[in-house]
Amino acid sequence: MTRPPGNPALTPFGTTIFAEMSALAVEHGAINLGQGFPDTDGPREVLDAAKAAIEGGRNQYPPGPGVPELLDAIATHQRRFYGLDIDPATEVLVTVGATEAIFSTILALVQPGDEVVTFEPYYDSYAASIALAGGVRRTSVLRFPDWQVDEASLRAAFSDRTRLVLLNTPHNPTGKVFTRAELDLVSALAREHDAWVVTDEVYEHLAFDGRAHVPMSTLPGMRERTLTISSGGKTFSTTGWKVGWVSGPAAAVAAVRAVKQFTTYVGSGPFQPAIALGLGLGDQMYAALSASLSAKRDLLVAGLRAAGLPVAVPDGGYFVIADAAPLGAVDGLAFCRELPTRAGVVGVPVSVFCDDVEAARTLVRFAFCKRDEVLAEAVRRLAALRG
Ligand code: PMP
Ligand code: GLN
C-alpha cells in the first residue's frame, strides 16, 4: 500500500498527552498528577443505582437521545441551579462523555473553512475536533499567572468567518472561572459576529471560594445561540462512566443528534439512570464536593509553593499550574517526560495545550483530585528534587 493509513487532519496531534503521561506513571510506578481523575469514589447512592440498573435488566440499547429520567434530571438540574427552562424532549442530548458532545457539536456546526474562536491553553480535544471538521482554530492567549482575557487579542480572533466560540469555564487547565465581565465580552462578540457559543461546563460544580458558576446561556440574548455541554464524570467522580450531555435550542440539538447517531448511536445504558439519580441529590452533596476539592487545591498550592514553585491559584476545577523553571525546567514537555524517573511524579506540560508555546514554555499542570496523602507525598518528592 503506497498511501500510509491515518487521517492527515490528525497528523499534528499524535497521542494525547493524557495517555502518554498515564502510561509513564504506570511504567515507573509514579504518582499520577497528570490525567485528571479522582482516586476515590463519589456518592455511594450513585454507584448503587448503576448496580441496580444492571440487576434490573437495563442492559440493552437505551433510546438515542438518552433515557427519559436522565433527560428530565438534566432539565431539572438546569432549572434548579441556573433558572434555565429547557425542554427535556427536544433540547437535551445525552452523549458518551463531554468529549463526544464536543466532537459531535463541532462536527454539526463547523464546515470546512469555518473559524472557531477559543482561548488557549485549551483542552486538547478541542483542537483535534476542529481539525477533523476542517475548521480553522483562532485563539486568544490567557497568560500565567492571572489568566486575564486580553480583549484586543480576543477581538482580533473574530472575523466574518467565525462560526462559533468554544468556551470552557471553570477552565481546564488554568482553573480560571470567567468573570461576568469576561462572559459579557464573549457574548457581545458572538452576537456581533452572529456566531454560536459552545460552552464546556464540566467543572460547573467546582467553582471555589464562593464564586458562582455562570452559564453562558443565562446571559441576555444568549439562550438561542448557546450549546451547553457538561458531564457526570467530575460531579460524581465517575470519569470512567462517560455520561455527558449537551443542551440548547432544539434545532441545534437535533443537528448534534444527527452526528451522534452515526458515531456512537447511543450512550451506555445502566449508567444513565445512575447519573439521573446523582443530579437529584441534595445541596449537601454539591457543597461537600466543592469544599473537598478546594481544600485539596489549598494543599497542593501550599506544597508547590513550599517546593519553591510560582503557582497560579485556581478558582475552580481539578488542576493547578506551576512554573517548573526553579526545578530546572527549560522545556515543559521534556521536563514532564523526565519527571517520573527523576521524582516519581507525573504532571502535564501546559505547552501541549497551546499554539503560542512560548507563553507556557516551563508551565506544568498538576491534578489535585487525589487523596490528601497522595498529594502530600507528591509535593515531598518535588521538594526533594530541588535539593
Ligand atoms: N472538557 C474538559 C474541560 C475536561 O477537562 C474534560 C475531561 N474530563 C472533558 C471535557 C471530557 O469529559 P468526559 O470525560 O465527560 O468526556
Ligand atoms: N479531562 C481530564 C484531564 O484533563 C482527562 C482527559 C482525558 O484523559 N482525555 O486530565
Short mmCIF file of C-alpha atoms and ligand atoms in Angstrom, two decimals:
data_model
loop_
_atom_site.label_atom_id
_atom_site.label_comp_id
_atom_site.label_asym_id
_atom_site.label_seq_id
_atom_site.Cartn_x
_atom_site.Cartn_y
_atom_site.Cartn_z
CA MET A 1 0.00 0.00 0.00
CA THR A 2 1.60 3.26 -1.06
CA ARG A 3 -0.58 5.66 0.93
CA PRO A 4 0.02 5.39 4.69
CA PRO A 5 -3.04 4.97 6.95
CA GLY A 6 -4.25 7.78 9.16
CA ASN A 7 -6.34 10.89 8.77
CA PRO A 8 -3.98 13.72 7.73
CA ALA A 9 -6.05 16.19 9.79
CA LEU A 10 -4.84 14.34 12.89
CA THR A 11 -1.15 14.21 11.96
CA PRO A 12 -0.17 17.19 14.17
CA PHE A 13 -1.79 15.66 17.25
CA GLY A 14 -0.06 12.30 17.80
CA THR A 15 -1.02 10.51 21.02
CA THR A 16 -2.89 12.54 23.66
CA ILE A 17 -0.70 13.80 26.45
CA PHE A 18 -3.00 12.11 28.98
CA ALA A 19 -2.40 8.66 27.53
CA GLU A 20 1.34 9.29 27.27
CA MET A 21 1.71 10.57 30.83
CA SER A 22 -0.58 7.95 32.42
CA ALA A 23 1.44 5.24 30.68
CA LEU A 24 4.65 6.75 32.13
CA ALA A 25 3.05 6.80 35.59
CA VAL A 26 2.26 3.08 35.34
CA GLU A 27 5.67 2.21 33.88
CA HIS A 28 7.58 3.99 36.66
CA GLY A 29 5.10 3.47 39.50
CA ALA A 30 4.97 7.27 39.79
CA ILE A 31 2.26 9.38 41.45
CA ASN A 32 -0.07 10.39 38.65
CA LEU A 33 -0.97 14.06 38.97
CA GLY A 34 -1.18 14.15 35.17
CA GLN A 35 -4.53 12.88 33.97
CA GLY A 36 -7.47 14.39 35.84
CA PHE A 37 -9.36 11.61 37.56
CA PRO A 38 -10.17 11.19 41.26
CA ASP A 39 -8.62 8.33 43.22
CA THR A 40 -11.69 7.88 45.44
CA ASP A 41 -15.30 7.02 44.64
CA GLY A 42 -18.16 9.50 44.55
CA PRO A 43 -21.57 9.21 46.23
CA ARG A 44 -22.48 5.64 47.21
CA GLU A 45 -26.13 6.12 46.07
CA VAL A 46 -24.94 6.82 42.53
CA LEU A 47 -22.77 3.70 42.42
CA ASP A 48 -25.61 1.61 43.86
CA ALA A 49 -28.04 2.97 41.28
CA ALA A 50 -25.80 1.73 38.44
CA LYS A 51 -25.61 -1.72 40.03
CA ALA A 52 -29.39 -1.74 40.46
CA ALA A 53 -29.86 -0.76 36.80
CA ILE A 54 -27.73 -3.72 35.69
CA GLU A 55 -29.52 -6.08 38.06
CA GLY A 56 -32.82 -4.64 36.88
CA GLY A 57 -32.08 -5.66 33.30
CA ARG A 58 -31.40 -2.23 31.77
CA ASN A 59 -28.70 -3.78 29.62
CA GLN A 60 -29.87 -3.19 26.04
CA TYR A 61 -29.65 -0.12 23.80
CA PRO A 62 -31.17 2.90 25.53
CA PRO A 63 -33.02 5.49 23.39
CA GLY A 64 -30.64 7.54 21.18
CA PRO A 65 -31.27 10.92 22.85
CA GLY A 66 -30.81 9.38 26.33
CA VAL A 67 -33.03 7.63 28.89
CA PRO A 68 -36.07 9.76 29.81
CA GLU A 69 -35.21 10.04 33.51
CA LEU A 70 -31.75 11.42 32.70
CA LEU A 71 -33.16 13.92 30.18
CA ASP A 72 -35.63 15.04 32.84
CA ALA A 73 -32.92 15.18 35.51
CA ILE A 74 -30.70 17.39 33.32
CA ALA A 75 -33.58 19.79 32.64
CA THR A 76 -34.44 19.87 36.36
CA HIS A 77 -30.77 20.47 37.24
CA GLN A 78 -30.56 23.44 34.85
CA ARG A 79 -33.68 24.95 36.41
CA ARG A 80 -32.58 24.25 39.99
CA PHE A 81 -29.07 25.71 39.71
CA TYR A 82 -29.43 28.34 36.96
CA GLY A 83 -33.13 29.09 36.50
CA LEU A 84 -32.97 27.83 32.90
CA ASP A 85 -36.03 26.26 31.35
CA ILE A 86 -35.20 23.57 28.83
CA ASP A 87 -37.45 21.02 27.21
CA PRO A 88 -36.09 17.55 28.03
CA ALA A 89 -37.71 16.08 24.91
CA THR A 90 -36.11 18.37 22.33
CA GLU A 91 -33.40 20.49 23.95
CA VAL A 92 -31.14 17.86 25.57
CA LEU A 93 -28.99 15.06 24.15
CA VAL A 94 -27.06 12.53 26.23
CA THR A 95 -23.57 11.78 24.88
CA VAL A 96 -20.64 9.49 25.61
CA GLY A 97 -18.94 11.92 27.97
CA ALA A 98 -18.47 15.59 27.30
CA THR A 99 -15.84 14.53 24.77
CA GLU A 100 -18.46 13.18 22.38
CA ALA A 101 -20.64 16.23 22.97
CA ILE A 102 -17.73 18.49 21.99
CA PHE A 103 -16.86 16.42 18.92
CA SER A 104 -20.43 15.99 17.66
CA THR A 105 -21.30 19.63 18.29
CA ILE A 106 -18.29 20.86 16.35
CA LEU A 107 -18.98 18.43 13.52
CA ALA A 108 -22.60 19.56 13.44
CA LEU A 109 -21.82 23.28 13.27
CA VAL A 110 -18.47 23.67 11.53
CA GLN A 111 -17.99 23.36 7.78
CA PRO A 112 -14.52 23.30 6.18
CA GLY A 113 -13.01 26.78 6.34
CA ASP A 114 -15.25 27.99 9.18
CA GLU A 115 -13.35 29.59 12.05
CA VAL A 116 -13.63 28.58 15.69
CA VAL A 117 -12.51 31.01 18.39
CA THR A 118 -11.19 29.57 21.63
CA PHE A 119 -8.90 30.53 24.48
CA GLU A 120 -5.54 28.93 24.99
CA PRO A 121 -4.30 26.93 26.75
CA TYR A 122 -7.25 24.81 25.52
CA TYR A 123 -8.47 21.32 26.35
CA ASP A 124 -6.77 19.03 23.87
CA SER A 125 -9.84 17.52 22.19
CA TYR A 126 -10.96 20.98 21.02
CA ALA A 127 -8.11 21.35 18.54
CA ALA A 128 -8.47 17.81 17.20
CA SER A 129 -12.27 18.10 16.82
CA ILE A 130 -11.95 21.42 14.99
CA ALA A 131 -9.31 19.93 12.69
CA LEU A 132 -11.46 16.86 11.90
CA ALA A 133 -14.33 19.15 10.94
CA GLY A 134 -11.98 21.07 8.60
CA GLY A 135 -12.35 24.18 10.74
CA VAL A 136 -9.71 26.79 11.48
CA ARG A 137 -8.71 27.45 15.09
CA ARG A 138 -8.32 31.09 16.15
CA THR A 139 -7.09 31.59 19.71
CA SER A 140 -6.68 34.26 22.34
CA VAL A 141 -3.97 33.60 24.93
CA LEU A 142 -4.64 33.53 28.69
CA ARG A 143 -1.31 34.26 30.40
CA PHE A 144 0.15 32.87 33.61
CA PRO A 145 -0.42 33.64 36.43
CA ASP A 146 -3.60 35.80 36.14
CA TRP A 147 -5.14 34.27 33.02
CA GLN A 148 -6.99 37.50 32.26
CA VAL A 149 -8.84 37.80 28.97
CA ASP A 150 -6.97 40.08 26.61
CA GLU A 151 -9.74 41.99 24.87
CA ALA A 152 -7.65 43.11 21.90
CA SER A 153 -6.47 39.61 21.02
CA LEU A 154 -9.95 38.18 21.56
CA ARG A 155 -11.45 40.78 19.20
CA ALA A 156 -8.71 40.06 16.68
CA ALA A 157 -9.56 36.34 16.75
CA PHE A 158 -13.07 37.07 15.40
CA SER A 159 -13.75 37.57 11.70
CA ASP A 160 -16.61 37.28 9.23
CA ARG A 161 -15.78 33.56 9.02
CA THR A 162 -16.29 32.95 12.76
CA ARG A 163 -18.82 30.16 13.16
CA LEU A 164 -18.54 29.50 16.84
CA VAL A 165 -16.77 30.32 20.08
CA LEU A 166 -15.69 27.39 22.23
CA LEU A 167 -15.59 28.47 25.86
CA ASN A 168 -14.69 26.46 28.94
CA THR A 169 -15.49 27.69 32.44
CA PRO A 170 -14.33 26.67 35.02
CA HIS A 171 -11.36 26.25 32.71
CA ASN A 172 -9.04 23.32 32.15
CA PRO A 173 -6.05 23.57 32.51
CA THR A 174 -5.84 27.00 34.19
CA GLY A 175 -8.60 26.71 36.83
CA LYS A 176 -9.90 30.10 35.73
CA VAL A 177 -13.56 30.89 36.38
CA PHE A 178 -14.50 33.51 33.78
CA THR A 179 -15.82 36.71 35.33
CA ARG A 180 -19.19 38.13 34.42
CA ALA A 181 -17.48 40.98 32.54
CA GLU A 182 -15.43 38.48 30.51
CA LEU A 183 -18.53 36.45 29.70
CA ASP A 184 -20.31 39.64 28.65
CA LEU A 185 -17.44 40.43 26.28
CA VAL A 186 -17.51 36.95 24.70
CA SER A 187 -21.29 37.17 24.40
CA ALA A 188 -21.15 40.62 22.77
CA LEU A 189 -18.56 39.46 20.23
CA ALA A 190 -20.52 36.30 19.45
CA ARG A 191 -23.68 38.32 18.81
CA GLU A 192 -21.77 40.90 16.75
CA HIS A 193 -20.39 38.14 14.51
CA ASP A 194 -23.56 36.04 14.56
CA ALA A 195 -21.62 33.11 15.99
CA TRP A 196 -22.70 30.17 18.13
CA VAL A 197 -21.21 29.75 21.60
CA VAL A 198 -20.41 26.24 22.74
CA THR A 199 -19.63 26.16 26.45
CA ASP A 200 -17.89 23.29 28.16
CA GLU A 201 -19.07 23.40 31.77
CA VAL A 202 -17.89 20.01 33.03
CA TYR A 203 -16.44 21.64 36.17
CA GLU A 204 -19.66 23.61 36.83
CA HIS A 205 -19.86 22.38 40.45
CA LEU A 206 -16.19 23.01 41.14
CA ALA A 207 -16.00 26.80 41.48
CA PHE A 208 -14.27 27.65 44.77
CA ASP A 209 -14.20 30.41 47.40
CA GLY A 210 -17.88 31.27 46.93
CA ARG A 211 -17.51 32.01 43.22
CA ALA A 212 -20.68 31.37 41.25
CA HIS A 213 -20.55 29.43 38.01
CA VAL A 214 -22.45 31.49 35.44
CA PRO A 215 -23.61 29.53 32.39
CA MET A 216 -23.30 31.48 29.16
CA SER A 217 -26.87 30.60 28.22
CA THR A 218 -28.20 32.63 31.18
CA LEU A 219 -26.83 35.87 29.69
CA PRO A 220 -29.28 38.15 27.85
CA GLY A 221 -29.82 37.07 24.24
CA MET A 222 -27.59 34.01 24.59
CA ARG A 223 -30.02 31.16 25.15
CA GLU A 224 -30.83 30.94 21.43
CA ARG A 225 -27.19 30.81 20.30
CA THR A 226 -25.56 28.71 23.05
CA LEU A 227 -24.99 24.97 23.31
CA THR A 228 -24.06 23.94 26.84
CA ILE A 229 -22.00 20.82 27.50
CA SER A 230 -21.48 19.00 30.78
CA SER A 231 -20.77 15.56 32.14
CA GLY A 232 -21.37 13.42 35.20
CA GLY A 233 -17.68 12.46 35.37
CA LYS A 234 -16.41 15.32 37.55
CA THR A 235 -19.55 15.92 39.61
CA PHE A 236 -19.91 12.30 40.72
CA SER A 237 -16.25 11.17 40.45
CA THR A 238 -17.27 8.73 37.72
CA THR A 239 -14.93 9.76 34.91
CA GLY A 240 -14.89 6.18 33.61
CA TRP A 241 -18.65 6.08 33.05
CA LYS A 242 -18.56 8.59 30.23
CA VAL A 243 -22.02 10.06 30.61
CA GLY A 244 -22.17 13.59 29.21
CA TRP A 245 -24.78 15.82 27.63
CA VAL A 246 -25.43 18.87 25.53
CA SER A 247 -28.40 21.21 25.81
CA GLY A 248 -29.55 24.16 23.75
CA PRO A 249 -32.06 25.25 21.12
CA ALA A 250 -33.99 22.30 19.65
CA ALA A 251 -32.76 22.77 16.06
CA ALA A 252 -29.12 22.83 17.14
CA VAL A 253 -29.54 19.83 19.44
CA ALA A 254 -31.16 17.97 16.51
CA ALA A 255 -28.11 18.78 14.37
CA VAL A 256 -25.80 17.37 17.05
CA ARG A 257 -28.02 14.29 17.39
CA ALA A 258 -27.71 13.74 13.63
CA VAL A 259 -23.92 13.39 14.08
CA LYS A 260 -24.14 11.34 17.27
CA GLN A 261 -26.44 8.74 15.71
CA PHE A 262 -23.65 7.71 13.33
CA THR A 263 -20.72 7.92 15.74
CA THR A 264 -21.85 6.13 18.90
CA TYR A 265 -25.57 5.75 18.11
CA VAL A 266 -26.49 5.65 21.83
CA GLY A 267 -24.70 6.02 25.17
CA SER A 268 -24.11 3.34 27.78
CA GLY A 269 -27.44 2.20 29.30
CA PRO A 270 -27.17 1.41 33.02
CA PHE A 271 -25.04 4.44 33.92
CA GLN A 272 -27.64 6.91 32.70
CA PRO A 273 -30.28 6.29 35.41
CA ALA A 274 -27.48 6.39 37.99
CA ILE A 275 -26.33 9.84 36.85
CA ALA A 276 -30.00 10.91 36.82
CA LEU A 277 -30.24 9.94 40.47
CA GLY A 278 -27.00 11.80 41.21
CA LEU A 279 -28.21 15.04 39.64
CA GLY A 280 -31.16 14.98 42.02
CA LEU A 281 -29.05 14.62 45.20
CA GLY A 282 -29.34 17.35 47.82
CA ASP A 283 -27.34 20.57 48.06
CA GLN A 284 -25.17 18.98 50.74
CA MET A 285 -23.58 16.62 48.17
CA TYR A 286 -22.69 19.51 45.87
CA ALA A 287 -21.33 21.66 48.72
CA ALA A 288 -19.23 18.78 50.08
CA LEU A 289 -17.71 18.13 46.65
CA SER A 290 -16.60 21.69 46.15
CA ALA A 291 -15.36 22.01 49.78
CA SER A 292 -13.31 18.84 49.45
CA LEU A 293 -11.72 19.87 46.16
CA SER A 294 -10.95 23.41 47.30
CA ALA A 295 -9.18 22.00 50.40
CA LYS A 296 -7.13 19.76 48.10
CA ARG A 297 -6.37 22.77 45.93
CA ASP A 298 -5.03 24.57 49.03
CA LEU A 299 -2.91 21.59 49.99
CA LEU A 300 -1.28 21.28 46.58
CA VAL A 301 -0.79 25.03 46.15
CA ALA A 302 0.92 25.26 49.57
CA GLY A 303 3.09 22.24 48.80
CA LEU A 304 4.18 23.52 45.40
CA ARG A 305 4.99 26.92 46.88
CA ALA A 306 6.98 25.29 49.66
CA ALA A 307 8.90 23.45 46.96
CA GLY A 308 9.81 26.86 45.55
CA LEU A 309 7.49 26.95 42.54
CA PRO A 310 5.49 30.00 41.44
CA VAL A 311 1.86 28.94 41.29
CA ALA A 312 -1.36 30.34 39.79
CA VAL A 313 -4.06 29.68 42.38
CA PRO A 314 -7.04 28.14 40.55
CA ASP A 315 -10.59 29.44 41.10
CA GLY A 316 -12.06 26.04 40.25
CA GLY A 317 -11.65 22.68 38.54
CA TYR A 318 -9.19 19.87 39.16
CA PHE A 319 -5.82 21.44 38.31
CA VAL A 320 -3.14 23.86 39.41
CA ILE A 321 -0.46 25.25 37.11
CA ALA A 322 3.04 25.88 38.42
CA ASP A 323 6.16 27.24 36.78
CA ALA A 324 8.74 24.45 36.93
CA ALA A 325 11.67 26.68 35.98
CA PRO A 326 13.08 26.61 39.57
CA LEU A 327 13.30 22.80 39.21
CA GLY A 328 15.45 23.24 36.12
CA ALA A 329 12.69 23.01 33.51
CA VAL A 330 13.61 24.64 30.22
CA ASP A 331 11.07 22.84 28.08
CA GLY A 332 7.93 21.66 29.88
CA LEU A 333 7.36 18.63 27.66
CA ALA A 334 10.92 17.33 28.10
CA PHE A 335 10.70 18.08 31.84
CA CYS A 336 7.43 16.13 32.23
CA ARG A 337 8.83 13.19 30.30
CA GLU A 338 11.75 13.02 32.77
CA LEU A 339 9.80 13.79 35.94
CA PRO A 340 8.56 10.21 36.58
CA THR A 341 12.12 8.87 36.69
CA ARG A 342 13.65 11.92 38.38
CA ALA A 343 10.97 12.40 41.06
CA GLY A 344 8.35 9.66 40.81
CA VAL A 345 5.68 12.24 39.94
CA VAL A 346 3.70 12.83 36.75
CA GLY A 347 2.45 16.23 35.57
CA VAL A 348 1.31 17.53 32.20
CA PRO A 349 3.16 20.20 30.19
CA VAL A 350 0.85 23.14 29.53
CA SER A 351 2.55 23.92 26.21
CA VAL A 352 0.77 20.97 24.58
CA PHE A 353 -2.49 22.91 25.03
CA CYS A 354 -1.10 25.99 23.31
CA ASP A 355 -0.41 27.37 19.84
CA ASP A 356 1.78 30.04 21.45
CA VAL A 357 4.17 27.54 23.04
CA GLU A 358 6.39 30.32 24.42
CA ALA A 359 3.55 31.57 26.65
CA ALA A 360 3.68 28.27 28.54
CA ARG A 361 7.24 27.04 27.96
CA THR A 362 8.02 25.91 31.54
CA LEU A 363 4.49 25.57 32.93
CA VAL A 364 3.28 22.24 34.30
CA ARG A 365 -0.28 21.23 35.24
CA PHE A 366 -0.79 19.09 38.35
CA ALA A 367 -4.12 17.46 39.29
CA PHE A 368 -5.30 17.80 42.89
CA CYS A 369 -8.33 15.46 42.69
CA LYS A 370 -6.33 12.91 44.72
CA ARG A 371 -6.23 11.68 48.32
CA ASP A 372 -4.50 14.11 50.70
CA GLU A 373 -1.70 11.66 51.49
CA VAL A 374 -1.01 11.23 47.78
CA LEU A 375 -0.77 15.00 47.30
CA ALA A 376 1.48 15.32 50.34
CA GLU A 377 3.84 12.62 49.06
CA ALA A 378 3.92 14.19 45.58
CA VAL A 379 4.96 17.60 46.92
CA ARG A 380 7.53 15.97 49.21
CA ARG A 381 9.08 14.33 46.14
CA LEU A 382 9.03 17.57 44.13
CA ALA A 383 10.66 19.49 47.01
CA ALA A 384 13.37 16.84 47.26
CA LEU A 385 14.10 17.37 43.58
CA ARG A 386 15.09 20.93 44.35
CA GLY A 387 17.60 19.69 46.91
N1 PMP B 1 -13.85 19.08 28.83
C1 PMP B 1 -12.96 19.37 29.77
C2 PMP B 1 -12.59 20.78 30.02
C3 PMP B 1 -12.36 18.35 30.50
O1 PMP B 1 -11.45 18.61 31.43
C4 PMP B 1 -12.72 17.00 30.23
C5 PMP B 1 -12.02 15.90 30.94
N2 PMP B 1 -12.82 15.25 31.73
C6 PMP B 1 -13.68 16.76 29.25
C7 PMP B 1 -14.22 17.83 28.57
C8 PMP B 1 -14.11 15.39 28.90
O2 PMP B 1 -15.14 14.96 29.72
P1 PMP B 1 -15.68 13.46 29.64
O3 PMP B 1 -14.75 12.62 30.43
O4 PMP B 1 -17.05 13.54 30.22
O5 PMP B 1 -15.70 13.06 28.20
N1 GLN B 2 -10.09 15.77 31.47
C1 GLN B 2 -9.01 15.04 32.07
C2 GLN B 2 -7.75 15.87 32.02
O1 GLN B 2 -7.74 16.98 31.51
C3 GLN B 2 -8.82 13.71 31.40
C4 GLN B 2 -8.70 13.81 29.96
C5 GLN B 2 -8.52 12.56 29.17
O2 GLN B 2 -7.98 11.58 29.63
N2 GLN B 2 -8.92 12.65 27.94
O3 GLN B 2 -6.77 15.42 32.53
#
